[in-house]
PDB file of C-alpha atoms in Angstrom:
ATOM      1  CA  MET A  30      82.341  13.258  68.255  1.00 85.00           C
ATOM      2  CA  LEU A  31      83.784  16.574  67.146  1.00 95.00           C
ATOM      3  CA  PRO A  32      87.224  17.545  68.467  1.00 98.00           C
ATOM      4  CA  LYS A  33      87.639  19.926  71.386  1.00 98.00           C
ATOM      5  CA  VAL A  34      89.093  23.187  70.297  1.00 98.00           C
ATOM      6  CA  ALA A  35      91.746  25.183  71.849  1.00 98.00           C
ATOM      7  CA  VAL A  36      92.720  28.636  70.564  1.00 98.00           C
ATOM      8  CA  ILE A  37      96.240  30.175  71.018  1.00 98.00           C
ATOM      9  CA  GLY A  38      95.768  33.711  69.889  1.00 96.00           C
ATOM     10  CA  ALA A  39      92.435  35.386  70.326  1.00 94.00           C
ATOM     11  CA  GLY A  40      92.736  38.052  67.546  1.00 91.00           C
ATOM     12  CA  LYS A  41      90.599  38.382  64.488  1.00 90.00           C
ATOM     13  CA  VAL A  42      91.212  35.016  62.929  1.00 91.00           C
ATOM     14  CA  GLY A  43      91.323  32.993  66.041  1.00 94.00           C
ATOM     15  CA  THR A  44      88.068  34.620  67.219  1.00 93.00           C
ATOM     16  CA  ALA A  45      86.415  33.861  63.879  1.00 92.00           C
ATOM     17  CA  PHE A  46      87.441  30.228  63.768  1.00 93.00           C
ATOM     18  CA  ALA A  47      86.285  29.767  67.452  1.00 95.00           C
ATOM     19  CA  LEU A  48      82.864  31.383  67.082  1.00 93.00           C
ATOM     20  CA  ARG A  49      82.026  29.750  63.739  1.00 93.00           C
ATOM     21  CA  LEU A  50      83.226  26.334  64.796  1.00 95.00           C
ATOM     22  CA  GLN A  51      81.301  26.576  68.026  1.00 95.00           C
ATOM     23  CA  GLU A  52      78.158  27.393  65.942  1.00 93.00           C
ATOM     24  CA  LYS A  53      78.726  23.931  64.217  1.00 95.00           C
ATOM     25  CA  GLY A  54      78.944  22.109  67.421  1.00 96.00           C
ATOM     26  CA  TYR A  55      82.685  21.997  68.130  1.00 97.00           C
ATOM     27  CA  PRO A  56      83.342  22.535  71.844  1.00 98.00           C
ATOM     28  CA  VAL A  57      85.739  25.511  72.323  1.00 98.00           C
ATOM     29  CA  VAL A  58      87.334  24.559  75.714  1.00 98.00           C
ATOM     30  CA  ALA A  59      90.384  26.845  76.078  1.00 98.00           C
ATOM     31  CA  VAL A  60      91.577  30.195  75.059  1.00 98.00           C
ATOM     32  CA  ALA A  61      95.109  31.731  75.383  1.00 98.00           C
ATOM     33  CA  SER A  62      96.304  35.121  74.350  1.00 95.00           C
ATOM     34  CA  ARG A  63      99.177  37.531  75.025  1.00 93.00           C
ATOM     35  CA  THR A  64      96.336  40.117  75.459  1.00 92.00           C
ATOM     36  CA  PRO A  65      94.250  39.195  78.521  1.00 92.00           C
ATOM     37  CA  ALA A  66      91.415  41.305  77.394  1.00 94.00           C
ATOM     38  CA  THR A  67      90.982  39.564  74.021  1.00 93.00           C
ATOM     39  CA  ALA A  68      91.167  36.129  75.636  1.00 95.00           C
ATOM     40  CA  ALA A  69      88.556  37.210  78.092  1.00 96.00           C
ATOM     41  CA  ARG A  70      86.190  38.460  75.460  1.00 95.00           C
ATOM     42  CA  LEU A  71      86.442  35.192  73.389  1.00 95.00           C
ATOM     43  CA  ALA A  72      86.142  33.068  76.508  1.00 97.00           C
ATOM     44  CA  ALA A  73      83.024  34.895  77.518  1.00 96.00           C
ATOM     45  CA  LYS A  74      81.490  34.168  74.166  1.00 95.00           C
ATOM     46  CA  THR A  75      82.407  30.551  74.047  1.00 96.00           C
ATOM     47  CA  GLY A  76      82.335  29.434  77.606  1.00 96.00           C
ATOM     48  CA  ALA A  77      86.172  28.459  77.312  1.00 98.00           C
ATOM     49  CA  ARG A  78      88.599  28.719  80.058  1.00 98.00           C
ATOM     50  CA  VAL A  79      91.397  31.228  79.806  1.00 98.00           C
ATOM     51  CA  LEU A  80      94.721  29.361  80.405  1.00 98.00           C
ATOM     52  CA  PRO A  81      98.438  29.855  79.548  1.00 97.00           C
ATOM     53  CA  ASN A  82      99.544  28.653  76.165  1.00 98.00           C
ATOM     54  CA  ALA A  83     100.729  25.083  77.134  1.00 98.00           C
ATOM     55  CA  ALA A  84      97.818  24.546  79.519  1.00 98.00           C
ATOM     56  CA  ALA A  85      95.375  25.637  76.901  1.00 98.00           C
ATOM     57  CA  ALA A  86      96.900  23.325  74.268  1.00 98.00           C
ATOM     58  CA  ARG A  87      96.520  20.421  76.508  1.00 98.00           C
ATOM     59  CA  GLU A  88      92.891  20.815  76.751  1.00 98.00           C
ATOM     60  CA  GLY A  89      92.344  20.544  72.871  1.00 98.00           C
ATOM     61  CA  ASP A  90      92.070  17.750  70.429  1.00 98.00           C
ATOM     62  CA  LEU A  91      92.358  20.485  67.751  1.00 98.00           C
ATOM     63  CA  VAL A  92      94.845  23.282  68.594  1.00 98.00           C
ATOM     64  CA  TRP A  93      94.664  26.505  66.645  1.00 98.00           C
ATOM     65  CA  ILE A  94      97.894  28.673  66.872  1.00 98.00           C
ATOM     66  CA  THR A  95      96.387  31.983  65.420  1.00 96.00           C
ATOM     67  CA  THR A  96      98.992  34.329  66.845  1.00 96.00           C
ATOM     68  CA  PRO A  97     100.773  36.758  64.561  1.00 94.00           C
ATOM     69  CA  ASP A  98     102.994  34.939  61.903  1.00 95.00           C
ATOM     70  CA  GLY A  99     106.235  35.975  63.683  1.00 95.00           C
ATOM     71  CA  LEU A 100     105.150  34.294  66.947  1.00 97.00           C
ATOM     72  CA  ILE A 101     103.902  31.039  65.710  1.00 98.00           C
ATOM     73  CA  GLY A 102     107.172  29.169  65.788  1.00 97.00           C
ATOM     74  CA  ALA A 103     108.038  30.532  69.150  1.00 98.00           C
ATOM     75  CA  VAL A 104     104.680  29.658  70.585  1.00 98.00           C
ATOM     76  CA  ALA A 105     104.746  26.099  69.224  1.00 98.00           C
ATOM     77  CA  ALA A 106     108.152  25.578  70.925  1.00 98.00           C
ATOM     78  CA  GLU A 107     106.901  27.084  74.089  1.00 98.00           C
ATOM     79  CA  ILE A 108     103.939  24.708  74.173  1.00 98.00           C
ATOM     80  CA  PHE A 109     106.091  21.729  73.398  1.00 98.00           C
ATOM     81  CA  ALA A 110     108.514  22.702  76.231  1.00 98.00           C
ATOM     82  CA  GLY A 111     105.386  22.834  78.494  1.00 98.00           C
ATOM     83  CA  GLY A 112     103.996  19.527  77.483  1.00 98.00           C
ATOM     84  CA  GLY A 113     101.024  20.979  75.664  1.00 98.00           C
ATOM     85  CA  PHE A 114     101.213  18.619  72.682  1.00 98.00           C
ATOM     86  CA  ARG A 115     100.460  14.932  72.543  1.00 98.00           C
ATOM     87  CA  PRO A 116     100.032  12.070  70.053  1.00 98.00           C
ATOM     88  CA  GLY A 117      96.549  12.151  68.363  1.00 95.00           C
ATOM     89  CA  GLN A 118      96.302  15.936  68.520  1.00 98.00           C
ATOM     90  CA  PHE A 119      95.808  18.022  65.456  1.00 98.00           C
ATOM     91  CA  VAL A 120      97.682  21.341  65.633  1.00 98.00           C
ATOM     92  CA  GLY A 121      97.110  23.980  62.853  1.00 98.00           C
ATOM     93  CA  HIS A 122      97.815  27.603  62.074  1.00 98.00           C
ATOM     94  CA  ALA A 123      96.108  29.992  59.758  1.00 96.00           C
ATOM     95  CA  SER A 124      99.107  31.724  58.159  1.00 95.00           C
ATOM     96  CA  GLY A 125      99.096  32.237  54.321  1.00 95.00           C
ATOM     97  CA  ALA A 126     103.014  32.787  54.201  1.00 95.00           C
ATOM     98  CA  LEU A 127     104.341  30.075  56.601  1.00 96.00           C
ATOM     99  CA  PRO A 128     104.585  26.270  56.049  1.00 97.00           C
ATOM    100  CA  ALA A 129     103.050  23.828  58.384  1.00 98.00           C
ATOM    101  CA  ALA A 130     106.529  22.823  59.199  1.00 98.00           C
ATOM    102  CA  ILE A 131     106.761  25.732  61.560  1.00 98.00           C
ATOM    103  CA  LEU A 132     104.854  23.567  63.876  1.00 98.00           C
ATOM    104  CA  GLU A 133     107.521  20.905  63.888  1.00 98.00           C
ATOM    105  CA  PRO A 134     107.609  20.869  67.780  1.00 98.00           C
ATOM    106  CA  ALA A 135     104.022  19.662  67.787  1.00 98.00           C
ATOM    107  CA  ARG A 136     104.917  16.870  65.229  1.00 98.00           C
ATOM    108  CA  ARG A 137     107.786  15.810  67.406  1.00 98.00           C
ATOM    109  CA  ALA A 138     105.310  15.203  70.275  1.00 98.00           C
ATOM    110  CA  GLY A 139     103.286  13.032  67.969  1.00 98.00           C
ATOM    111  CA  ALA A 140     100.596  15.500  66.794  1.00 98.00           C
ATOM    112  CA  VAL A 141      99.470  15.845  63.263  1.00 98.00           C
ATOM    113  CA  ILE A 142     100.384  19.445  61.843  1.00 98.00           C
ATOM    114  CA  PHE A 143      98.696  21.471  59.113  1.00 98.00           C
ATOM    115  CA  SER A 144      97.991  25.048  58.021  1.00 98.00           C
ATOM    116  CA  LEU A 145      94.559  26.226  56.875  1.00 97.00           C
ATOM    117  CA  HIS A 146      94.681  29.752  55.441  1.00 96.00           C
ATOM    118  CA  PRO A 147      91.377  31.642  54.751  1.00 94.00           C
ATOM    119  CA  LEU A 148      91.747  33.684  51.691  1.00 93.00           C
ATOM    120  CA  GLN A 149      90.018  36.742  52.987  1.00 89.00           C
ATOM    121  CA  SER A 150      90.615  40.115  54.429  1.00 84.00           C
ATOM    122  CA  PHE A 151      89.655  40.779  57.989  1.00 81.00           C
ATOM    123  CA  ALA A 152      89.771  44.338  59.280  1.00 75.00           C
ATOM    124  CA  SER A 153      88.144  43.544  62.554  1.00 76.00           C
ATOM    125  CA  PRO A 154      87.062  40.507  64.519  1.00 76.00           C
ATOM    126  CA  GLU A 155      83.435  41.169  63.736  1.00 80.00           C
ATOM    127  CA  LEU A 156      84.117  41.444  60.086  1.00 77.00           C
ATOM    128  CA  ALA A 157      86.126  38.103  60.326  1.00 77.00           C
ATOM    129  CA  VAL A 158      83.149  36.297  61.763  1.00 81.00           C
ATOM    130  CA  THR A 159      80.995  37.459  58.996  1.00 83.00           C
ATOM    131  CA  ARG A 160      83.359  36.964  56.135  1.00 84.00           C
ATOM    132  CA  LEU A 161      84.774  33.504  56.979  1.00 87.00           C
ATOM    133  CA  PRO A 162      81.857  31.566  55.426  1.00 88.00           C
ATOM    134  CA  GLY A 163      82.097  31.643  51.551  1.00 90.00           C
ATOM    135  CA  SER A 164      85.902  32.071  51.727  1.00 93.00           C
ATOM    136  CA  CYS A 165      88.412  29.842  50.119  1.00 95.00           C
ATOM    137  CA  PHE A 166      90.804  27.987  52.490  1.00 96.00           C
ATOM    138  CA  THR A 167      94.259  26.868  51.418  1.00 97.00           C
ATOM    139  CA  PHE A 168      95.418  23.584  53.109  1.00 98.00           C
ATOM    140  CA  GLU A 169      99.086  22.467  53.554  1.00 98.00           C
ATOM    141  CA  GLY A 170     100.527  19.973  55.791  1.00 98.00           C
ATOM    142  CA  ASP A 171     100.418  16.335  56.950  1.00 98.00           C
ATOM    143  CA  ALA A 172      98.355  14.034  54.786  1.00 97.00           C
ATOM    144  CA  ALA A 173      96.743  12.705  57.991  1.00 98.00           C
ATOM    145  CA  ALA A 174      95.208  16.170  58.560  1.00 98.00           C
ATOM    146  CA  LEU A 175      93.411  16.202  55.219  1.00 98.00           C
ATOM    147  CA  PRO A 176      90.156  14.615  56.325  1.00 97.00           C
ATOM    148  CA  LEU A 177      89.708  16.898  59.385  1.00 98.00           C
ATOM    149  CA  ALA A 178      90.743  19.924  57.308  1.00 98.00           C
ATOM    150  CA  ARG A 179      88.077  19.113  54.619  1.00 98.00           C
ATOM    151  CA  ARG A 180      85.495  18.771  57.308  1.00 97.00           C
ATOM    152  CA  LEU A 181      86.499  22.151  58.846  1.00 97.00           C
ATOM    153  CA  VAL A 182      86.213  23.833  55.608  1.00 97.00           C
ATOM    154  CA  GLU A 183      82.898  22.277  54.884  1.00 96.00           C
ATOM    155  CA  ASP A 184      81.502  23.257  58.355  1.00 95.00           C
ATOM    156  CA  LEU A 185      82.902  26.850  57.900  1.00 93.00           C
ATOM    157  CA  GLY A 186      80.968  27.095  54.689  1.00 93.00           C
ATOM    158  CA  GLY A 187      84.126  27.630  52.630  1.00 95.00           C
ATOM    159  CA  GLU A 188      85.737  26.103  49.647  1.00 96.00           C
ATOM    160  CA  PHE A 189      88.830  23.735  50.023  1.00 97.00           C
ATOM    161  CA  PHE A 190      92.173  23.638  47.991  1.00 94.00           C
ATOM    162  CA  ALA A 191      95.545  22.254  48.822  1.00 97.00           C
ATOM    163  CA  ILE A 192      98.830  23.803  48.032  1.00 96.00           C
ATOM    164  CA  ALA A 193     102.596  22.704  48.151  1.00 96.00           C
ATOM    165  CA  PRO A 194     104.665  24.157  51.020  1.00 95.00           C
ATOM    166  CA  GLU A 195     107.239  25.660  48.535  1.00 96.00           C
ATOM    167  CA  ALA A 196     104.393  27.460  46.719  1.00 96.00           C
ATOM    168  CA  LYS A 197     103.235  29.372  49.801  1.00 96.00           C
ATOM    169  CA  PRO A 198     105.423  32.449  49.396  1.00 95.00           C
ATOM    170  CA  LEU A 199     104.073  33.068  45.757  1.00 96.00           C
ATOM    171  CA  TYR A 200     100.625  32.193  46.957  1.00 96.00           C
ATOM    172  CA  HIS A 201     100.798  34.721  49.781  1.00 95.00           C
ATOM    173  CA  ALA A 202     102.339  37.409  47.503  1.00 96.00           C
ATOM    174  CA  ALA A 203      99.418  36.900  45.191  1.00 96.00           C
ATOM    175  CA  ALA A 204      96.962  37.451  48.197  1.00 95.00           C
ATOM    176  CA  CYS A 205      98.918  40.575  49.150  1.00 95.00           C
ATOM    177  CA  VAL A 206      98.516  42.010  45.720  1.00 95.00           C
ATOM    178  CA  ALA A 207      94.868  41.083  45.465  1.00 94.00           C
ATOM    179  CA  SER A 208      94.097  42.618  48.915  1.00 93.00           C
ATOM    180  CA  ASN A 209      96.804  45.035  50.244  1.00 94.00           C
ATOM    181  CA  TYR A 210      98.035  46.392  46.863  1.00 96.00           C
ATOM    182  CA  LEU A 211      94.343  46.938  45.811  1.00 96.00           C
ATOM    183  CA  VAL A 212      93.943  49.242  48.832  1.00 96.00           C
ATOM    184  CA  THR A 213      97.083  51.001  47.581  1.00 97.00           C
ATOM    185  CA  LEU A 214      95.601  51.568  44.206  1.00 97.00           C
ATOM    186  CA  LEU A 215      92.403  52.824  45.614  1.00 97.00           C
ATOM    187  CA  ASP A 216      94.352  55.362  47.793  1.00 97.00           C
ATOM    188  CA  PHE A 217      96.257  56.391  44.713  1.00 98.00           C
ATOM    189  CA  PHE A 218      93.188  56.983  42.548  1.00 98.00           C
ATOM    190  CA  LEU A 219      91.536  58.931  45.435  1.00 98.00           C
ATOM    191  CA  ALA A 220      94.586  61.101  45.630  1.00 97.00           C
ATOM    192  CA  LEU A 221      94.549  61.951  42.046  1.00 98.00           C
ATOM    193  CA  ALA A 222      90.859  62.595  42.036  1.00 98.00           C
ATOM    194  CA  ARG A 223      91.338  65.008  44.981  1.00 97.00           C
ATOM    195  CA  ARG A 224      94.037  66.927  43.048  1.00 97.00           C
ATOM    196  CA  ALA A 225      91.561  67.156  40.204  1.00 97.00           C
ATOM    197  CA  GLY A 226      89.144  68.998  42.431  1.00 97.00           C
ATOM    198  CA  LEU A 227      86.450  66.395  42.950  1.00 97.00           C
ATOM    199  CA  PRO A 228      84.463  66.880  46.154  1.00 96.00           C
ATOM    200  CA  GLU A 229      86.070  64.505  48.808  1.00 95.00           C
ATOM    201  CA  GLU A 230      82.805  62.990  49.981  1.00 96.00           C
ATOM    202  CA  LYS A 231      81.630  62.159  46.455  1.00 96.00           C
ATOM    203  CA  ILE A 232      84.849  60.642  45.053  1.00 97.00           C
ATOM    204  CA  PHE A 233      84.502  56.995  46.044  1.00 97.00           C
ATOM    205  CA  PRO A 234      80.708  56.759  45.377  1.00 97.00           C
ATOM    206  CA  ALA A 235      81.322  58.253  42.001  1.00 97.00           C
ATOM    207  CA  PHE A 236      84.107  55.848  41.122  1.00 97.00           C
ATOM    208  CA  LEU A 237      82.552  52.779  42.837  1.00 97.00           C
ATOM    209  CA  PRO A 238      80.367  51.710  39.725  1.00 96.00           C
ATOM    210  CA  LEU A 239      83.569  51.813  37.613  1.00 97.00           C
ATOM    211  CA  ILE A 240      85.466  49.730  40.138  1.00 96.00           C
ATOM    212  CA  GLN A 241      82.645  47.184  40.465  1.00 97.00           C
ATOM    213  CA  GLY A 242      82.217  47.002  36.714  1.00 96.00           C
ATOM    214  CA  THR A 243      85.785  46.343  36.236  1.00 96.00           C
ATOM    215  CA  LEU A 244      85.870  43.519  38.616  1.00 96.00           C
ATOM    216  CA  GLN A 245      82.809  41.920  36.977  1.00 96.00           C
ATOM    217  CA  ASN A 246      84.410  42.205  33.626  1.00 96.00           C
ATOM    218  CA  VAL A 247      87.619  40.402  34.853  1.00 96.00           C
ATOM    219  CA  GLY A 248      85.488  37.861  36.481  1.00 96.00           C
ATOM    220  CA  ALA A 249      83.488  37.195  33.363  1.00 97.00           C
ATOM    221  CA  VAL A 250      86.291  37.277  30.655  1.00 97.00           C
ATOM    222  CA  GLY A 251      89.600  37.483  32.381  1.00 97.00           C
ATOM    223  CA  PRO A 252      92.059  40.420  32.722  1.00 97.00           C
ATOM    224  CA  VAL A 253      93.286  40.433  29.220  1.00 97.00           C
ATOM    225  CA  ALA A 254      89.813  40.590  27.490  1.00 96.00           C
ATOM    226  CA  GLY A 255      88.567  42.810  30.342  1.00 96.00           C
ATOM    227  CA  LEU A 256      91.247  45.416  29.805  1.00 97.00           C
ATOM    228  CA  THR A 257      89.876  48.760  28.566  1.00 96.00           C
ATOM    229  CA  GLY A 258      91.160  52.356  28.551  1.00 97.00           C
ATOM    230  CA  PRO A 259      93.906  54.321  26.814  1.00 97.00           C
ATOM    231  CA  ILE A 260      96.600  51.731  26.927  1.00 98.00           C
ATOM    232  CA  ALA A 261      94.387  49.094  25.503  1.00 97.00           C
ATOM    233  CA  ARG A 262      93.329  51.487  22.700  1.00 96.00           C
ATOM    234  CA  GLY A 263      97.066  52.645  21.978  1.00 96.00           C
ATOM    235  CA  ASP A 264      95.930  56.224  22.939  1.00 97.00           C
ATOM    236  CA  VAL A 265      99.501  57.545  23.244  1.00 96.00           C
ATOM    237  CA  GLU A 266      98.590  61.239  23.532  1.00 96.00           C
ATOM    238  CA  THR A 267      96.153  60.612  26.392  1.00 97.00           C
ATOM    239  CA  ILE A 268      99.040  58.938  28.266  1.00 97.00           C
ATOM    240  CA  ARG A 269     101.372  61.879  27.550  1.00 96.00           C
ATOM    241  CA  ARG A 270      98.732  64.193  28.975  1.00 97.00           C
ATOM    242  CA  HIS A 271      98.670  62.131  32.106  1.00 97.00           C
ATOM    243  CA  LYS A 272     102.310  62.290  32.542  1.00 97.00           C
ATOM    244  CA  GLU A 273     102.349  66.105  32.256  1.00 97.00           C
ATOM    245  CA  ALA A 274      99.551  66.455  34.891  1.00 97.00           C
ATOM    246  CA  MET A 275     101.185  64.169  37.518  1.00 97.00           C
ATOM    247  CA  THR A 276     103.878  64.912  39.928  1.00 97.00           C
ATOM    248  CA  ALA A 277     107.142  62.972  39.579  1.00 97.00           C
ATOM    249  CA  ALA A 278     106.213  60.614  42.493  1.00 97.00           C
ATOM    250  CA  GLU A 279     102.784  60.041  41.010  1.00 97.00           C
ATOM    251  CA  TRP A 280     104.180  59.381  37.503  1.00 98.00           C
ATOM    252  CA  GLU A 281     106.760  56.867  38.951  1.00 97.00           C
ATOM    253  CA  PHE A 282     104.055  54.663  40.229  1.00 97.00           C
ATOM    254  CA  TYR A 283     101.774  55.246  37.324  1.00 98.00           C
ATOM    255  CA  ARG A 284     104.402  54.388  34.721  1.00 97.00           C
ATOM    256  CA  LEU A 285     105.394  51.158  36.384  1.00 97.00           C
ATOM    257  CA  LEU A 286     101.821  49.966  36.413  1.00 97.00           C
ATOM    258  CA  GLY A 287     101.626  51.160  32.790  1.00 98.00           C
ATOM    259  CA  LEU A 288     104.652  48.987  31.761  1.00 97.00           C
ATOM    260  CA  TYR A 289     102.824  45.954  33.148  1.00 97.00           C
ATOM    261  CA  THR A 290      99.559  47.058  31.538  1.00 98.00           C
ATOM    262  CA  VAL A 291     101.255  47.308  28.071  1.00 98.00           C
ATOM    263  CA  ALA A 292     102.076  43.707  28.127  1.00 97.00           C
ATOM    264  CA  LEU A 293      98.404  42.920  28.815  1.00 97.00           C
ATOM    265  CA  ALA A 294      97.316  45.180  25.826  1.00 97.00           C
ATOM    266  CA  ALA A 295      99.869  43.467  23.540  1.00 97.00           C
ATOM    267  CA  GLU A 296      98.428  40.119  24.460  1.00 97.00           C
ATOM    268  CA  LYS A 297      95.008  41.441  23.658  1.00 97.00           C
ATOM    269  CA  GLY A 298      96.101  42.545  20.245  1.00 97.00           C
ATOM    270  CA  LEU A 299      97.511  46.124  20.590  1.00 97.00           C
ATOM    271  CA  ARG A 300      99.495  47.049  17.291  1.00 96.00           C
ATOM    272  CA  GLU A 301     103.303  46.596  17.835  1.00 97.00           C
ATOM    273  CA  GLU A 302     104.020  50.088  16.846  1.00 96.00           C
ATOM    274  CA  ASP A 303     101.818  51.303  19.649  1.00 96.00           C
ATOM    275  CA  VAL A 304     103.369  48.943  21.994  1.00 97.00           C
ATOM    276  CA  VAL A 305     106.845  50.175  21.284  1.00 97.00           C
ATOM    277  CA  VAL A 306     105.825  53.910  21.692  1.00 97.00           C
ATOM    278  CA  LEU A 307     104.000  53.189  24.901  1.00 97.00           C
ATOM    279  CA  LYS A 308     106.900  51.189  26.388  1.00 97.00           C
ATOM    280  CA  LYS A 309     109.154  54.212  25.561  1.00 97.00           C
ATOM    281  CA  ILE A 310     106.906  56.653  27.421  1.00 96.00           C
ATOM    282  CA  PHE A 311     106.485  54.481  30.443  1.00 97.00           C
ATOM    283  CA  GLY A 312     110.290  53.945  30.448  1.00 96.00           C
ATOM    284  CA  GLU A 313     110.732  57.679  30.900  1.00 94.00           C
ATOM    285  CA  VAL A 314     111.353  59.049  34.386  1.00 92.00           C
ATOM    286  CA  LYS A 315     109.853  62.451  35.003  1.00 85.00           C
TER     287      LYS A 315
END
């Protein structure tokens, strides 16, 4: 029999887990949320009861604590104090940054604890439900949770891999760079293109093939072999022209990215004399 699921935190991730698992036959029996409207919406879609945190947890064989990261520890302590955990339960969270040990109150009650983080970006509950299948899921926690975690990932249509708890900060930093900082880079190029006078509504469509081609190149041959452009060619004069065209704030961001990129170009085979000159230029504050 599939475990009964209780969801504590009915936001984007909690909603996605609940709806996708219910599709696979997992009974979603209880929902709790600090926002009553989100709990009511998820309960209406799943047939679950809306209950306070500890009461909701008591109903579940599998308890997902999918609150914001900063609340996971406090919610676990609250549920423990309210008698919501028991031996034989599985209690998980979906944070990429926090270890499973944040759920220690559940372990003290005899539950098996784990974390299972979907390596995906969810801008809304609707997108979360759509994007969960096909994502990679990172497991960390009690060994006794491994069989269930593997089954969950299989049923969610994802790919499973495990990570050590001490590696989670670097893992999460990598995820932030791949997702959040990519958004920052896209905003930066849009700002430069606007200042260059390109029509606002045409900028992103015009650059999208370049962005997609770059991602495909890196996916096919890796970042070093996939690096192109003036730094990879050692085109010092073009970089100097970039510097002159930019504001001080723009150049500060650009030059830091450039310093990192010079190292990639050197690994690709850029001549040492070009490496030295480029490092000097990118070391200059405007």
